[in-house]
PDB file of N, CA, C and O in Angstrom:
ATOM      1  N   UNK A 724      10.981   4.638  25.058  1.00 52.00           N
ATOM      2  CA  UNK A 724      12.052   3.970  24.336  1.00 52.00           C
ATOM      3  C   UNK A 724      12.015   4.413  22.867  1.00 52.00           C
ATOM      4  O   UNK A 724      11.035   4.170  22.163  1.00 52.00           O
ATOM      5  N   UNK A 725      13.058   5.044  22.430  1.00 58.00           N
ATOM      6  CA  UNK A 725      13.232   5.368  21.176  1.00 58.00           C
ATOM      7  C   UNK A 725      13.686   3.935  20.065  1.00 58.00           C
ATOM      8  O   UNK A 725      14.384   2.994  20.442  1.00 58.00           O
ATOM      9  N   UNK A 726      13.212   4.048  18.946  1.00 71.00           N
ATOM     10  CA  UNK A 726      13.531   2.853  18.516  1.00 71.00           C
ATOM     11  C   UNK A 726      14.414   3.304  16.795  1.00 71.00           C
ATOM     12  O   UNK A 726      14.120   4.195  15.997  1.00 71.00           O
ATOM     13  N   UNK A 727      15.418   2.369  16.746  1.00 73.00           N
ATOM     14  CA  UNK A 727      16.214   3.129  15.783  1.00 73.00           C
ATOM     15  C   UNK A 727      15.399   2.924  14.183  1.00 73.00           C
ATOM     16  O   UNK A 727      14.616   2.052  13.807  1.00 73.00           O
ATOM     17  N   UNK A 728      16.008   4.212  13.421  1.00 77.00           N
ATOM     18  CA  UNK A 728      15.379   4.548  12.740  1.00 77.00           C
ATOM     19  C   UNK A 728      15.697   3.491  11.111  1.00 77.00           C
ATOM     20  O   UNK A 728      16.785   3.537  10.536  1.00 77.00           O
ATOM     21  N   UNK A 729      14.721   2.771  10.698  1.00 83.00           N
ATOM     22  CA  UNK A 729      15.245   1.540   9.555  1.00 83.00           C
ATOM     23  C   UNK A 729      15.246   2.536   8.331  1.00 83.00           C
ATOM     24  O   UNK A 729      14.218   2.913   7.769  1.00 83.00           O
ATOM     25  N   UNK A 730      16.690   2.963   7.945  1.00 86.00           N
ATOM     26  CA  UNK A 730      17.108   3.391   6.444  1.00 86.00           C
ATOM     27  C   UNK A 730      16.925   2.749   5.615  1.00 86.00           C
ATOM     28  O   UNK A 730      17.266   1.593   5.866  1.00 86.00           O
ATOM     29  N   UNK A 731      16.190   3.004   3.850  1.00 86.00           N
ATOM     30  CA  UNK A 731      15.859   2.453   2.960  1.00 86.00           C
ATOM     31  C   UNK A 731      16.494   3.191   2.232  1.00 86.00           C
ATOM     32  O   UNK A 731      16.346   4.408   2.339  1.00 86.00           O
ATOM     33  N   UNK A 732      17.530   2.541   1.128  1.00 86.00           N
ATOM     34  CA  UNK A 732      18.337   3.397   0.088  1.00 86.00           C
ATOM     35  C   UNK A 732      18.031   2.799  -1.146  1.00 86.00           C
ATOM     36  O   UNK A 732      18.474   3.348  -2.155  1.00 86.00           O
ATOM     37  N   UNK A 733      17.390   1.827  -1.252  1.00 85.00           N
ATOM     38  CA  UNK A 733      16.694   1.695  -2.789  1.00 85.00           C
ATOM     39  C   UNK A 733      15.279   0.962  -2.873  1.00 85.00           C
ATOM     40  O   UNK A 733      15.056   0.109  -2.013  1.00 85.00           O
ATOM     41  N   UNK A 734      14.396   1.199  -3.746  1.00 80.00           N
ATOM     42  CA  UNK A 734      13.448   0.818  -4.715  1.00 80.00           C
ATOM     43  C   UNK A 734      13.412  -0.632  -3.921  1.00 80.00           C
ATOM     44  O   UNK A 734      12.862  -0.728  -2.824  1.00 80.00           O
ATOM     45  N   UNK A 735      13.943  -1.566  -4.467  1.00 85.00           N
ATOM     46  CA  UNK A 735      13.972  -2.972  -3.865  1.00 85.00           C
ATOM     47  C   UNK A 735      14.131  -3.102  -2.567  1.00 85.00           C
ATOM     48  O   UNK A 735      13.355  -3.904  -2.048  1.00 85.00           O
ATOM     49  N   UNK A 736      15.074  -2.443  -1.691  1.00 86.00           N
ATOM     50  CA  UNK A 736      14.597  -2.625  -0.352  1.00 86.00           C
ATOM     51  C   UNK A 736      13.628  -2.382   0.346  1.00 86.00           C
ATOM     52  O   UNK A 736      13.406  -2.949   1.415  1.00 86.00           O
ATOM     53  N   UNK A 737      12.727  -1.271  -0.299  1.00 82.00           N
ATOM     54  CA  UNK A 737      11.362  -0.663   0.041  1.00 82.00           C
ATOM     55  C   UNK A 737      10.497  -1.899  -0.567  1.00 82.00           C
ATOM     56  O   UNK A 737       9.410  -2.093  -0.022  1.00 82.00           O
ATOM     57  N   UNK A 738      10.750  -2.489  -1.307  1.00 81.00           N
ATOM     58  CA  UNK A 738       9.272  -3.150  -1.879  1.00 81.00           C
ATOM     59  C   UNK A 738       9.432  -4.411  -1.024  1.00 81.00           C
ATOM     60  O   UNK A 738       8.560  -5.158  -0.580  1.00 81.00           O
ATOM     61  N   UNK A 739      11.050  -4.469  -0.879  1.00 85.00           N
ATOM     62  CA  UNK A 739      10.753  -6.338   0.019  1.00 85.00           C
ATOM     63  C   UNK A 739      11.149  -6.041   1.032  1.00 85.00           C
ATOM     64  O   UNK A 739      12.253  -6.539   1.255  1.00 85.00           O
ATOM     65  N   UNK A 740      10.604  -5.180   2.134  1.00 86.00           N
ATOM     66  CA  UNK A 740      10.621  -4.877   3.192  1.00 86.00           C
ATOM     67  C   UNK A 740       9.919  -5.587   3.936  1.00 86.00           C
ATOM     68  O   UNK A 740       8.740  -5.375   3.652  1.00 86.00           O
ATOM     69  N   UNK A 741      10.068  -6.723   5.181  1.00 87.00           N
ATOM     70  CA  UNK A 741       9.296  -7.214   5.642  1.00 87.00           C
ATOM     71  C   UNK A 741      10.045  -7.612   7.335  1.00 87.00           C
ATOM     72  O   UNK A 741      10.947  -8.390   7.650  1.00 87.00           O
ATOM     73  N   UNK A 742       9.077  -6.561   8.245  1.00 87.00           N
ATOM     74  CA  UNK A 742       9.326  -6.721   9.644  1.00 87.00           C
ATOM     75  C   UNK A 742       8.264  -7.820  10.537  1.00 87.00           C
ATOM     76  O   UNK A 742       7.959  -7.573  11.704  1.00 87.00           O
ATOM     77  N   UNK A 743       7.846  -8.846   9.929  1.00 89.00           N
ATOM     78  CA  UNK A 743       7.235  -9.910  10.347  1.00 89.00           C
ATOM     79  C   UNK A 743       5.992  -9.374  11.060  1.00 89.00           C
ATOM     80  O   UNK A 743       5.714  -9.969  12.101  1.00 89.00           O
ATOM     81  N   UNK A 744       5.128  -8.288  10.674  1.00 87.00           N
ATOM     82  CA  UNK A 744       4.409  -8.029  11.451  1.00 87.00           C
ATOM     83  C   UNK A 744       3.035  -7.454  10.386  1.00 87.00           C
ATOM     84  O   UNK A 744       3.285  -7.720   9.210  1.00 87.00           O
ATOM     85  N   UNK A 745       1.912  -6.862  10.541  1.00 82.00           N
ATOM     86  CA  UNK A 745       1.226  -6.485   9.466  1.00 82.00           C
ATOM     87  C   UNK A 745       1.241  -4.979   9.317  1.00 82.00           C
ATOM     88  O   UNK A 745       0.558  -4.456   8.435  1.00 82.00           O
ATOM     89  N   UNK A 746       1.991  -4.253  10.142  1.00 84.00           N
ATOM     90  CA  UNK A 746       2.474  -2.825  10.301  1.00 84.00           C
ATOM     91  C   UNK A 746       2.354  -2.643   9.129  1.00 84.00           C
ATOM     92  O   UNK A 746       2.331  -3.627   8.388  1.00 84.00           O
ATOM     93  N   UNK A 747       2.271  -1.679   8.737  1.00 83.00           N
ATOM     94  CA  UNK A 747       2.275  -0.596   7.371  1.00 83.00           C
ATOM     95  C   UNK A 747       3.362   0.834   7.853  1.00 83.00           C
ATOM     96  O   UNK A 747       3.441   1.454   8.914  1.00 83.00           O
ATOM     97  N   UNK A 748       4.140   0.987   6.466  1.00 85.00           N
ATOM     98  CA  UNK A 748       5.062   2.084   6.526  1.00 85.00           C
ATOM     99  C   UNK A 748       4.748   2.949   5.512  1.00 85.00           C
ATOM    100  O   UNK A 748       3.912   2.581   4.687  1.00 85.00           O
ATOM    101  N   UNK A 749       5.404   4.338   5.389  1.00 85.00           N
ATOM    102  CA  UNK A 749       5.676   5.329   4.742  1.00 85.00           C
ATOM    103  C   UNK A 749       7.259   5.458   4.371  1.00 85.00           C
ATOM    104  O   UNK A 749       7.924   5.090   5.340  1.00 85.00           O
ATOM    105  N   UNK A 750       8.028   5.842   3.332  1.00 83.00           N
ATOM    106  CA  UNK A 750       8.865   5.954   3.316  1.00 83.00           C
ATOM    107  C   UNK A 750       9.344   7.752   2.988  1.00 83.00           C
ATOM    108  O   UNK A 750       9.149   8.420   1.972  1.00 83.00           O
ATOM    109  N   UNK A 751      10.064   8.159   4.381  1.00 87.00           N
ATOM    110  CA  UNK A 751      10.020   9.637   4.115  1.00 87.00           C
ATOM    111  C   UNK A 751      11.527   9.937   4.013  1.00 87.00           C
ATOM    112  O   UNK A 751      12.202   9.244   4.774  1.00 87.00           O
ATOM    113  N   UNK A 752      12.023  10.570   3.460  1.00 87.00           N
ATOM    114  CA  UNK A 752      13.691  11.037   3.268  1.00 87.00           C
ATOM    115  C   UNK A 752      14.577   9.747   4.038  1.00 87.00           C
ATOM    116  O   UNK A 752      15.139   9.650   5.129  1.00 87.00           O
ATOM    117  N   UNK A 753      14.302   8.428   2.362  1.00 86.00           N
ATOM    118  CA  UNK A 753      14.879   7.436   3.202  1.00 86.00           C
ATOM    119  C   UNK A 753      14.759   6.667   4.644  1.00 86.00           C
ATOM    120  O   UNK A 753      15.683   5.877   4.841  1.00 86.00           O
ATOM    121  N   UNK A 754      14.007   6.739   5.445  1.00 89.00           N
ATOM    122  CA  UNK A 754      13.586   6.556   6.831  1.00 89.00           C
ATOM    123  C   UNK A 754      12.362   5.934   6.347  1.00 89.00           C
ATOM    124  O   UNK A 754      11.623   6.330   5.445  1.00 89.00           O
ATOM    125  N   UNK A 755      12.250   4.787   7.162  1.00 88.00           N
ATOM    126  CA  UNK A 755      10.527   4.224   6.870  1.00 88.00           C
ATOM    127  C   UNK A 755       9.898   4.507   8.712  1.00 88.00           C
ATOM    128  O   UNK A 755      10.414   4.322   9.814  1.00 88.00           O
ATOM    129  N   UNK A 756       8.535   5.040   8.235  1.00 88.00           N
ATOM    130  CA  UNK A 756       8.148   5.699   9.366  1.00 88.00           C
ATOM    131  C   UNK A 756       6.851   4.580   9.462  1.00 88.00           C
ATOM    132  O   UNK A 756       6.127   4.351   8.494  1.00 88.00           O
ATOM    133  N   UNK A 757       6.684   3.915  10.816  1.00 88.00           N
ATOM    134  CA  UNK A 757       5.661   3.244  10.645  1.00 88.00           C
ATOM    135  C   UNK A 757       4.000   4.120  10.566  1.00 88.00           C
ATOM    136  O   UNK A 757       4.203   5.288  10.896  1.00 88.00           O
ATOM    137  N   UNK A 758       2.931   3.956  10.333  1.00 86.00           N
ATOM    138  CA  UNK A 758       1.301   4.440   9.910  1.00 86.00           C
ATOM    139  C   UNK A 758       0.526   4.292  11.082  1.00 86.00           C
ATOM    140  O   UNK A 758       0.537   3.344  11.868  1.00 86.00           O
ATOM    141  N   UNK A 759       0.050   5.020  11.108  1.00 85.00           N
ATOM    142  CA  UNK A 759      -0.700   4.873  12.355  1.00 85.00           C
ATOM    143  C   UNK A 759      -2.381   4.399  11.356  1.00 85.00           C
ATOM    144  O   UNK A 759      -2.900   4.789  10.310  1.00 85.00           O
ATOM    145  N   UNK A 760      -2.815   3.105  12.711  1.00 80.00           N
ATOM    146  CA  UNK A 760      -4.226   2.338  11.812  1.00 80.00           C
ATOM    147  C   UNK A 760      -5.070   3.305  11.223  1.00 80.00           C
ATOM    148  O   UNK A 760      -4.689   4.474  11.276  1.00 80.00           O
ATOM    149  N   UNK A 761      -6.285   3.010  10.599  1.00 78.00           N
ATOM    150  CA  UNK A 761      -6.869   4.159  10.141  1.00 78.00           C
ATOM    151  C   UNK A 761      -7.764   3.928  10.835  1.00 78.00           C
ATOM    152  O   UNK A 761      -7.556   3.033  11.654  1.00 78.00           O
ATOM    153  N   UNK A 762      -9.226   4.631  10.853  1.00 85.00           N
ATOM    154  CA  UNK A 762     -10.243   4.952  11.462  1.00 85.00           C
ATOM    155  C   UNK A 762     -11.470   4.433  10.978  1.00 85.00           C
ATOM    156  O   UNK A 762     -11.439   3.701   9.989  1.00 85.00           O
ATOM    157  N   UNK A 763     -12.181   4.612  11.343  1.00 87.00           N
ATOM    158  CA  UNK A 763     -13.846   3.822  10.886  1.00 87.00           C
ATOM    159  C   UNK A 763     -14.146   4.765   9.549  1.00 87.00           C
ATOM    160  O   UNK A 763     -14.732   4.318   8.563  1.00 87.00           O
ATOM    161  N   UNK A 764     -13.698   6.032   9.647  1.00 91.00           N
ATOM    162  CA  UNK A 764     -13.957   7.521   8.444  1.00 91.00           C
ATOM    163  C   UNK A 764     -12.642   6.859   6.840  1.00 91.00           C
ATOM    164  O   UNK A 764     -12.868   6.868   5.630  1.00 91.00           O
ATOM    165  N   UNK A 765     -11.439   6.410   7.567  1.00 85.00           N
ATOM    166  CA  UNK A 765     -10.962   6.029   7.074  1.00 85.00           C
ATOM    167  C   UNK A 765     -11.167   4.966   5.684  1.00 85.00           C
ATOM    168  O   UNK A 765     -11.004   4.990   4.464  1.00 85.00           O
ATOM    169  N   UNK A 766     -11.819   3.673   7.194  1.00 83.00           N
ATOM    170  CA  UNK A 766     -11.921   2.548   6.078  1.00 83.00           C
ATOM    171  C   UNK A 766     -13.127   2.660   5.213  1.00 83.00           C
ATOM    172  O   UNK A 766     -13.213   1.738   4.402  1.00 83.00           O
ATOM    173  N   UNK A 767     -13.995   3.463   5.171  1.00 89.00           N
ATOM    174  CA  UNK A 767     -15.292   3.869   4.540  1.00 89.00           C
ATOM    175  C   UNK A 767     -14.829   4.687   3.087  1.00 89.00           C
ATOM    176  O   UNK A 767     -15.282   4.575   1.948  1.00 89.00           O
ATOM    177  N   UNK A 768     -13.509   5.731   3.744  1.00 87.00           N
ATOM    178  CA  UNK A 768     -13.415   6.285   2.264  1.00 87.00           C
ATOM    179  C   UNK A 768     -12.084   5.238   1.167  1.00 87.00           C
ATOM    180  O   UNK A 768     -11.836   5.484  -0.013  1.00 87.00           O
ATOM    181  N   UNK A 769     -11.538   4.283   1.874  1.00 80.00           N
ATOM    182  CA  UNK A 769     -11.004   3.416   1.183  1.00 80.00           C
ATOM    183  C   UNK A 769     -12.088   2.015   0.429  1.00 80.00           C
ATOM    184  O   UNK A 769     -12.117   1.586  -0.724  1.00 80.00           O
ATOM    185  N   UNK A 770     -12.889   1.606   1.680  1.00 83.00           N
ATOM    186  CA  UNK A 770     -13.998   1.391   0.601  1.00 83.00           C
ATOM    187  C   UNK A 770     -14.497   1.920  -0.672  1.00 83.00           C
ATOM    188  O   UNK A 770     -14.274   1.586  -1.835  1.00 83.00           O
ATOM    189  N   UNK A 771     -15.144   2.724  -0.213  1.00 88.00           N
ATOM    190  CA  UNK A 771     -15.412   3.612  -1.901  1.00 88.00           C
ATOM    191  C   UNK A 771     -14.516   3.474  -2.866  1.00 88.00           C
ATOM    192  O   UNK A 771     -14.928   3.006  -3.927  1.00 88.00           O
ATOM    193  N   UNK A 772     -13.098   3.836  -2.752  1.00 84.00           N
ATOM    194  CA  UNK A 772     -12.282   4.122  -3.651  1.00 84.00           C
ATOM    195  C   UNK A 772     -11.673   2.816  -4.325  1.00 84.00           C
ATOM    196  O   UNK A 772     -11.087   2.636  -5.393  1.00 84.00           O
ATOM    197  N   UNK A 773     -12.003   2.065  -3.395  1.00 82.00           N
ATOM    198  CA  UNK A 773     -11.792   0.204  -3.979  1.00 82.00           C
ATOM    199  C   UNK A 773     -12.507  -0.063  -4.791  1.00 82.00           C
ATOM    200  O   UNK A 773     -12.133  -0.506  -5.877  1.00 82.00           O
ATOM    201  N   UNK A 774     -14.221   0.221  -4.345  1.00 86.00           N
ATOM    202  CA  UNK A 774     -15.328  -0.126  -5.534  1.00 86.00           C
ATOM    203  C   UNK A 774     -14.923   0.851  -6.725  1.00 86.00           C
ATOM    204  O   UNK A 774     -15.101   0.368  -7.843  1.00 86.00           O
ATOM    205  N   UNK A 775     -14.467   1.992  -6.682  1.00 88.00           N
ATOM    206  CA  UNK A 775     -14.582   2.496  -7.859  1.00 88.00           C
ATOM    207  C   UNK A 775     -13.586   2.298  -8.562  1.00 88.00           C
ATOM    208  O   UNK A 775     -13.748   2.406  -9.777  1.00 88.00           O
ATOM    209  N   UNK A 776     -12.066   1.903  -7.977  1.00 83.00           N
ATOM    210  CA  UNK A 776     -11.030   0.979  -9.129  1.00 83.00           C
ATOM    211  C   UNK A 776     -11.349   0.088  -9.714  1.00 83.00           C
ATOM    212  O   UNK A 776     -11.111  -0.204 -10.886  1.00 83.00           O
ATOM    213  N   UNK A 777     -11.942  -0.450  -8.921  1.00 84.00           N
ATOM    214  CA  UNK A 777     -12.365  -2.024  -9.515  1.00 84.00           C
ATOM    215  C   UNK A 777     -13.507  -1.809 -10.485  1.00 84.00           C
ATOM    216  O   UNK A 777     -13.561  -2.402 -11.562  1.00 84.00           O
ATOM    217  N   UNK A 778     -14.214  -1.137 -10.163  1.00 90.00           N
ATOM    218  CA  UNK A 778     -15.050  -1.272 -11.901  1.00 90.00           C
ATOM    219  C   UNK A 778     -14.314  -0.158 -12.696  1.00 90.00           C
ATOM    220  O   UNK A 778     -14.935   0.110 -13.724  1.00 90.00           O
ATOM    221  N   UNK A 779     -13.204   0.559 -12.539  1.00 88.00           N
ATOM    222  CA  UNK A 779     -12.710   1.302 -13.602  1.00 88.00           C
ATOM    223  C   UNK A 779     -11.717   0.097 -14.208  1.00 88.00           C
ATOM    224  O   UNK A 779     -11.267   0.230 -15.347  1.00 88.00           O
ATOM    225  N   UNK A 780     -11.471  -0.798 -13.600  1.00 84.00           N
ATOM    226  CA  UNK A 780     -10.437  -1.637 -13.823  1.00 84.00           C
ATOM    227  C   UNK A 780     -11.241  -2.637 -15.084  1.00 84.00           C
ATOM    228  O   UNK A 780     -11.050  -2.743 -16.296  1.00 84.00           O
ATOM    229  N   UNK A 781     -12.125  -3.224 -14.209  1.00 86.00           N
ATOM    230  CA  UNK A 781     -12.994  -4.151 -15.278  1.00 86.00           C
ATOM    231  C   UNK A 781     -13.480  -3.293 -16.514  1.00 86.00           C
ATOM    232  O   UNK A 781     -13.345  -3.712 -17.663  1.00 86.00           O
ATOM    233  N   UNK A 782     -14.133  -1.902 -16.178  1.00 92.00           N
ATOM    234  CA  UNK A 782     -14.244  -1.279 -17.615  1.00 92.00           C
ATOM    235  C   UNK A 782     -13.716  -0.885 -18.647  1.00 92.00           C
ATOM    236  O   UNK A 782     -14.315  -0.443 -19.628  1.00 92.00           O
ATOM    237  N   UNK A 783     -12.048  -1.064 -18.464  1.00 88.00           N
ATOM    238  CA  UNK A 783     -11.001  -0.651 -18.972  1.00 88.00           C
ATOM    239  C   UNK A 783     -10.452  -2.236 -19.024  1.00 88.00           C
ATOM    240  O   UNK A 783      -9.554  -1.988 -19.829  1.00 88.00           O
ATOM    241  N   UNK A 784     -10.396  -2.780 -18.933  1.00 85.00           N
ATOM    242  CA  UNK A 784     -10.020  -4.478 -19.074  1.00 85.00           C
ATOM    243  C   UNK A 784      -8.440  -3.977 -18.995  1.00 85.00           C
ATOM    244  O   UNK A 784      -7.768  -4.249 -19.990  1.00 85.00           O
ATOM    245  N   UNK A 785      -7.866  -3.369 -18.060  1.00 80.00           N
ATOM    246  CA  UNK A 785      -6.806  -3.096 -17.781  1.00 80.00           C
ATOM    247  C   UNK A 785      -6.080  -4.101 -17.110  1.00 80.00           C
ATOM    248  O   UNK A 785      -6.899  -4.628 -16.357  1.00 80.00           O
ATOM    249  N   UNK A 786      -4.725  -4.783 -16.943  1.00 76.00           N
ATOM    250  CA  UNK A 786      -3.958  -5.725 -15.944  1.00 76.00           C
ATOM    251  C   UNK A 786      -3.700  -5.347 -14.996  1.00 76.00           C
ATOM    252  O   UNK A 786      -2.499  -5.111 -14.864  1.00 76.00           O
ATOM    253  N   UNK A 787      -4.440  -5.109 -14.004  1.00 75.00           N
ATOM    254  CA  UNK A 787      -4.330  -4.892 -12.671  1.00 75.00           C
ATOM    255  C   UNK A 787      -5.212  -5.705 -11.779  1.00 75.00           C
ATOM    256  O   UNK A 787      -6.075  -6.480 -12.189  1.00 75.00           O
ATOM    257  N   UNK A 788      -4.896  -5.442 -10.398  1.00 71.00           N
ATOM    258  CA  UNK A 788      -5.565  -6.403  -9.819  1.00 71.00           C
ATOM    259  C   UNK A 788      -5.515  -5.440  -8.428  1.00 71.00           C
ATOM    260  O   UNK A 788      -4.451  -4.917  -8.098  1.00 71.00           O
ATOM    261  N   UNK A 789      -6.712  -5.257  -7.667  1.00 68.00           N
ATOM    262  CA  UNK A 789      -6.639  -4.510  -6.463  1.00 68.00           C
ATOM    263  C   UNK A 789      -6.514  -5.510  -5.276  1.00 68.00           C
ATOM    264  O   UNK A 789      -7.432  -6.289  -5.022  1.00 68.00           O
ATOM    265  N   UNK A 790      -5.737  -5.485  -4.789  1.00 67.00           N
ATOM    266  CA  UNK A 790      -5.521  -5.770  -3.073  1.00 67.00           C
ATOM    267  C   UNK A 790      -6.432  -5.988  -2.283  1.00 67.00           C
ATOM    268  O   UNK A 790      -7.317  -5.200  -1.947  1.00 67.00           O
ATOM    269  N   UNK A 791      -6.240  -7.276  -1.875  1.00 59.00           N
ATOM    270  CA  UNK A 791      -7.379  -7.231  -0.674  1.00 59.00           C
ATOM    271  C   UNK A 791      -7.600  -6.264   0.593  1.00 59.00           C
ATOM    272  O   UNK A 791      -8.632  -6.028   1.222  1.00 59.00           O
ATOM    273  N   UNK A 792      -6.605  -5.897   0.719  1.00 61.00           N
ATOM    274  CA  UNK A 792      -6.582  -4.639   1.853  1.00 61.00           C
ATOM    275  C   UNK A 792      -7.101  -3.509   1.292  1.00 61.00           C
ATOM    276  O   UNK A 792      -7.278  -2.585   2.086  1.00 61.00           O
ATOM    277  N   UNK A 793      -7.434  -3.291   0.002  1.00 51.00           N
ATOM    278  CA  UNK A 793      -7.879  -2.281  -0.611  1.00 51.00           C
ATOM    279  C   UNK A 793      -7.496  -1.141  -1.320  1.00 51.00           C
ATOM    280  O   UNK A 793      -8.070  -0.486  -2.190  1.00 51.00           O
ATOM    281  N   UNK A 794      -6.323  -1.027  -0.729  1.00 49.00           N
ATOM    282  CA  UNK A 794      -5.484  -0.100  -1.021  1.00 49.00           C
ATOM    283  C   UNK A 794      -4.267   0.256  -1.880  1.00 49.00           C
ATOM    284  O   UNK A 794      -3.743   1.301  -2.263  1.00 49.00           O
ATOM    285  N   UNK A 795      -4.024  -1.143  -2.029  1.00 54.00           N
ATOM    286  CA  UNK A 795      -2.826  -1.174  -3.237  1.00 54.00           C
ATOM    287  C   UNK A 795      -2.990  -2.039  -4.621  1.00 54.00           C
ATOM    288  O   UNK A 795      -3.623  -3.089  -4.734  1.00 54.00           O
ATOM    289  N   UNK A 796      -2.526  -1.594  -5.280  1.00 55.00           N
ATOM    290  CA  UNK A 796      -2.528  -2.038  -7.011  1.00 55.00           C
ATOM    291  C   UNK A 796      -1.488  -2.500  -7.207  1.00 55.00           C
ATOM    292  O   UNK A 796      -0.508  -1.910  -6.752  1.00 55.00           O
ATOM    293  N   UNK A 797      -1.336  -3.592  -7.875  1.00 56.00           N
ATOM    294  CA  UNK A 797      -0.530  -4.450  -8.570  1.00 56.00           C
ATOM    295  C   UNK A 797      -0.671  -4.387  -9.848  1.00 56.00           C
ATOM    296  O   UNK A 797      -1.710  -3.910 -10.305  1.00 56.00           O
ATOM    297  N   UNK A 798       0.110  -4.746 -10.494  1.00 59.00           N
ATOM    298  CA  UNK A 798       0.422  -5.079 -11.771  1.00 59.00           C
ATOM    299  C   UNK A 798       0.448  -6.509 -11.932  1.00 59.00           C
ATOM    300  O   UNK A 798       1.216  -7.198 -11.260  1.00 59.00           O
ATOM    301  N   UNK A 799      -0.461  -7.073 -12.910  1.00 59.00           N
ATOM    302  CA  UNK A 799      -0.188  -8.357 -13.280  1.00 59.00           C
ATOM    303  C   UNK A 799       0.617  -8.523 -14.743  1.00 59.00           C
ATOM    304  O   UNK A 799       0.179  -7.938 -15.734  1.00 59.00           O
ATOM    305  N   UNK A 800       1.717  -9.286 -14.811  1.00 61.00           N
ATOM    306  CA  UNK A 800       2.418  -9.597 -16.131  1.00 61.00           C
ATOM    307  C   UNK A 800       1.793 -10.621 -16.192  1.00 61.00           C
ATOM    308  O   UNK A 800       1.411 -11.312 -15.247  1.00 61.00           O
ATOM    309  N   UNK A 801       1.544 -10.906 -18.035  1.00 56.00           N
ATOM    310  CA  UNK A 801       1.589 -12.135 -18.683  1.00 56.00           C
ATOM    311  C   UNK A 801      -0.034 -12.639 -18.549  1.00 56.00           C
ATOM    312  O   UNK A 801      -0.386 -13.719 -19.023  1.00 56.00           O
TER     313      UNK A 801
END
């Protein structure tokens, strides 16, 4: 079963994109392509790269804040 393809034509529809599920996407020439999970090699090198934002973050007393999933950065205002 082919499943139709969800077009994203702006910035805001990509960020509040939400298919009720914990899926993760890519967004490629407009088309959001769902991610395939990652791997045990995977979550090891996203580990690492979490610990090392996070103390570049605290050493830099920068406004950010890392994700519990590890992988994404936010911006904190105010």
């Amino acid at each position: 079963m082919t499943k139709t393809p969800i077009k994203i034509s702006t910035l805001d529809e990509y960020i509040n994109f939400e298919d009720g599920t914990d899926k993760r996407y890519e967004l490629e020439d407009g088309v959001l392509l769902e991610m395939p999970p990652g791997t045990g090699k995977h979550e090891a090198i996203i580990t690492l790269l979490l610990v090392h934002f996070f103390l570049e973050i605290q050493k830099m007393r920068l406004p950010l804040q890392p994700r519990p999933n590890g992988t994404e950065v936010s911006i904190r205002f105010g």
